[in-house]
mmCIF file of C-alpha atoms in Angstrom:
data_model
loop_
_atom_site.group_PDB
_atom_site.id
_atom_site.type_symbol
_atom_site.label_atom_id
_atom_site.label_comp_id
_atom_site.label_asym_id
_atom_site.label_seq_id
_atom_site.Cartn_x
_atom_site.Cartn_y
_atom_site.Cartn_z
ATOM 1 C CA MET A 1 66.130 2.111 36.169
ATOM 2 C CA PRO A 2 65.551 -0.234 33.210
ATOM 3 C CA GLY A 3 62.885 -2.023 35.161
ATOM 4 C CA LEU A 4 61.153 1.237 35.903
ATOM 5 C CA ILE A 5 61.114 2.277 32.264
ATOM 6 C CA ARG A 6 59.875 -1.169 31.275
ATOM 7 C CA GLY A 7 56.957 -0.860 33.814
ATOM 8 C CA VAL A 8 56.055 2.680 32.640
ATOM 9 C CA ALA A 9 56.043 1.508 28.960
ATOM 10 C CA ARG A 10 53.890 -1.484 29.786
ATOM 11 C CA THR A 11 51.484 0.691 31.702
ATOM 12 C CA ALA A 12 51.277 3.135 28.701
ATOM 13 C CA VAL A 13 50.585 0.264 26.203
ATOM 14 C CA VAL A 14 47.824 -1.182 28.424
ATOM 15 C CA ALA A 15 46.279 2.206 29.003
ATOM 16 C CA GLY A 16 46.429 3.032 25.309
ATOM 17 C CA THR A 17 44.859 -0.313 24.313
ATOM 18 C CA ALA A 18 42.090 0.057 26.891
ATOM 19 C CA SER A 19 41.363 3.641 25.704
ATOM 20 C CA ALA A 20 41.234 2.518 21.992
ATOM 21 C CA VAL A 21 38.919 -0.347 22.795
ATOM 22 C CA SER A 22 36.671 1.878 24.923
ATOM 23 C CA GLY A 23 36.504 4.366 22.163
ATOM 24 C CA ARG A 24 35.611 1.773 19.624
ATOM 25 C CA VAL A 25 32.814 0.336 21.727
ATOM 26 C CA HIS A 26 31.472 3.803 22.448
ATOM 27 C CA HIS A 27 31.464 4.614 18.680
ATOM 28 C CA ARG A 28 29.767 1.314 17.915
ATOM 29 C CA GLN A 29 26.986 1.956 20.476
ATOM 30 C CA GLN A 30 26.407 5.515 19.170
ATOM 31 C CA GLN A 31 26.054 4.180 15.632
ATOM 32 C CA ARG A 32 23.570 1.493 16.753
ATOM 33 C CA TRP A 33 21.434 4.037 18.641
ATOM 34 C CA ALA A 34 21.539 6.381 15.639
ATOM 35 C CA ASP A 35 20.360 3.576 13.383
ATOM 36 C CA GLN A 36 17.400 2.797 15.735
ATOM 37 C CA ALA A 37 16.464 6.435 16.100
ATOM 38 C CA GLN A 38 16.482 7.217 12.427
ATOM 39 C CA PRO A 39 13.508 5.074 11.342
ATOM 40 C CA GLN A 40 11.456 6.472 14.242
ATOM 41 C CA ALA A 41 12.292 10.043 13.142
ATOM 42 C CA TYR A 42 10.931 9.248 9.620
ATOM 43 C CA ALA A 43 7.924 7.379 10.962
ATOM 44 C CA GLU A 44 6.624 10.057 13.336
ATOM 45 C CA PRO A 45 5.505 12.671 10.634
ATOM 46 C CA GLN A 46 3.776 9.941 8.740
ATOM 47 C CA ALA A 47 1.892 8.882 11.874
ATOM 48 C CA TYR A 48 0.589 12.452 12.386
ATOM 49 C CA ALA A 49 -0.351 12.969 8.736
ATOM 50 C CA GLN A 50 -4.015 13.845 8.240
ATOM 51 C CA PRO A 51 -5.982 11.179 6.452
ATOM 52 C CA THR A 52 -7.608 12.074 3.230
ATOM 53 C CA TYR A 53 -11.124 11.025 2.501
ATOM 54 C CA ALA A 54 -12.867 10.640 -0.808
ATOM 55 C CA GLN A 55 -15.640 13.144 -1.447
ATOM 56 C CA PRO A 56 -19.041 11.509 -1.257
ATOM 57 C CA VAL A 57 -20.886 11.222 -4.498
ATOM 58 C CA TYR A 58 -24.656 11.983 -4.330
ATOM 59 C CA VAL A 59 -26.906 10.234 -6.683
ATOM 60 C CA ALA A 60 -30.537 11.204 -7.039
ATOM 61 C CA ALA A 61 -33.081 8.480 -6.429
ATOM 62 C CA PRO A 62 -34.561 7.249 -9.731
ATOM 63 C CA THR A 63 -38.042 8.520 -10.413
ATOM 64 C CA PRO A 64 -40.578 6.662 -12.366
ATOM 65 C CA GLU A 65 -39.862 8.922 -15.380
ATOM 66 C CA THR A 66 -36.076 8.234 -15.357
ATOM 67 C CA GLU A 67 -36.197 4.575 -14.687
ATOM 68 C CA GLY A 68 -35.197 2.255 -17.572
ATOM 69 C CA PRO A 69 -37.433 -0.196 -19.345
ATOM 70 C CA ASP A 70 -39.511 -2.614 -17.232
ATOM 71 C CA MET A 71 -38.494 -6.112 -16.648
ATOM 72 C CA ASP A 72 -40.695 -7.620 -19.434
ATOM 73 C CA THR A 73 -38.938 -5.381 -21.988
ATOM 74 C CA LYS A 74 -35.448 -6.359 -20.640
ATOM 75 C CA ILE A 75 -36.340 -10.028 -20.868
ATOM 76 C CA ALA A 76 -37.543 -9.607 -24.550
ATOM 77 C CA HIS A 77 -34.307 -7.895 -25.400
ATOM 78 C CA LEU A 78 -32.293 -10.690 -23.733
ATOM 79 C CA LYS A 79 -34.216 -13.326 -25.697
ATOM 80 C CA GLN A 80 -33.558 -11.446 -28.970
ATOM 81 C CA LEU A 81 -29.868 -11.363 -28.156
ATOM 82 C CA ALA A 82 -29.767 -14.997 -27.286
ATOM 83 C CA GLU A 83 -31.361 -15.779 -30.546
ATOM 84 C CA LEU A 84 -28.809 -13.680 -32.400
ATOM 85 C CA ARG A 85 -25.961 -15.446 -30.476
ATOM 86 C CA ASP A 86 -27.339 -18.882 -31.228
ATOM 87 C CA GLN A 87 -27.584 -17.998 -34.991
ATOM 88 C CA GLY A 88 -23.922 -16.871 -34.885
ATOM 89 C CA VAL A 89 -24.610 -13.211 -35.586
ATOM 90 C CA LEU A 90 -23.166 -12.209 -32.167
ATOM 91 C CA THR A 91 -20.126 -13.677 -30.506
ATOM 92 C CA PRO A 92 -20.398 -14.767 -26.850
ATOM 93 C CA ALA A 93 -18.335 -11.773 -25.832
ATOM 94 C CA GLU A 94 -20.565 -9.364 -27.653
ATOM 95 C CA PHE A 95 -23.639 -11.011 -26.138
ATOM 96 C CA GLU A 96 -22.182 -10.608 -22.609
ATOM 97 C CA VAL A 97 -21.481 -6.879 -23.288
ATOM 98 C CA GLN A 98 -24.982 -6.257 -24.559
ATOM 99 C CA LYS A 99 -26.556 -8.338 -21.705
ATOM 100 C CA ALA A 100 -24.658 -6.243 -19.166
ATOM 101 C CA GLN A 101 -25.870 -3.034 -20.781
ATOM 102 C CA ILE A 102 -29.531 -4.185 -20.775
ATOM 103 C CA LEU A 103 -29.399 -5.290 -17.106
ATOM 104 C CA ALA A 104 -27.662 -2.095 -16.032
ATOM 105 C CA SER A 105 -30.331 0.145 -17.593
#
């Protein structure tokens, strides 16, 4: 009878160990699948989001009355600015700002 009890006890230990290992493997697989599914769940709503577009800005074409000074006038202004810069009245930075304004008009 002691051999029978020993065999039953050994079988119970082996079965319990196998059950514990199987449960741990199953739990680990479930966690891994959940980690892989989680980013996809968050990514899908972003993939279906409607894109937003900037509203177009309409600018009227310049007419002869609204155009700035002609090129000869701009060149004369730039020459005057260059002379002021050379005399030291304007700094190079101020000259560049004024030049950009003249060319933009």
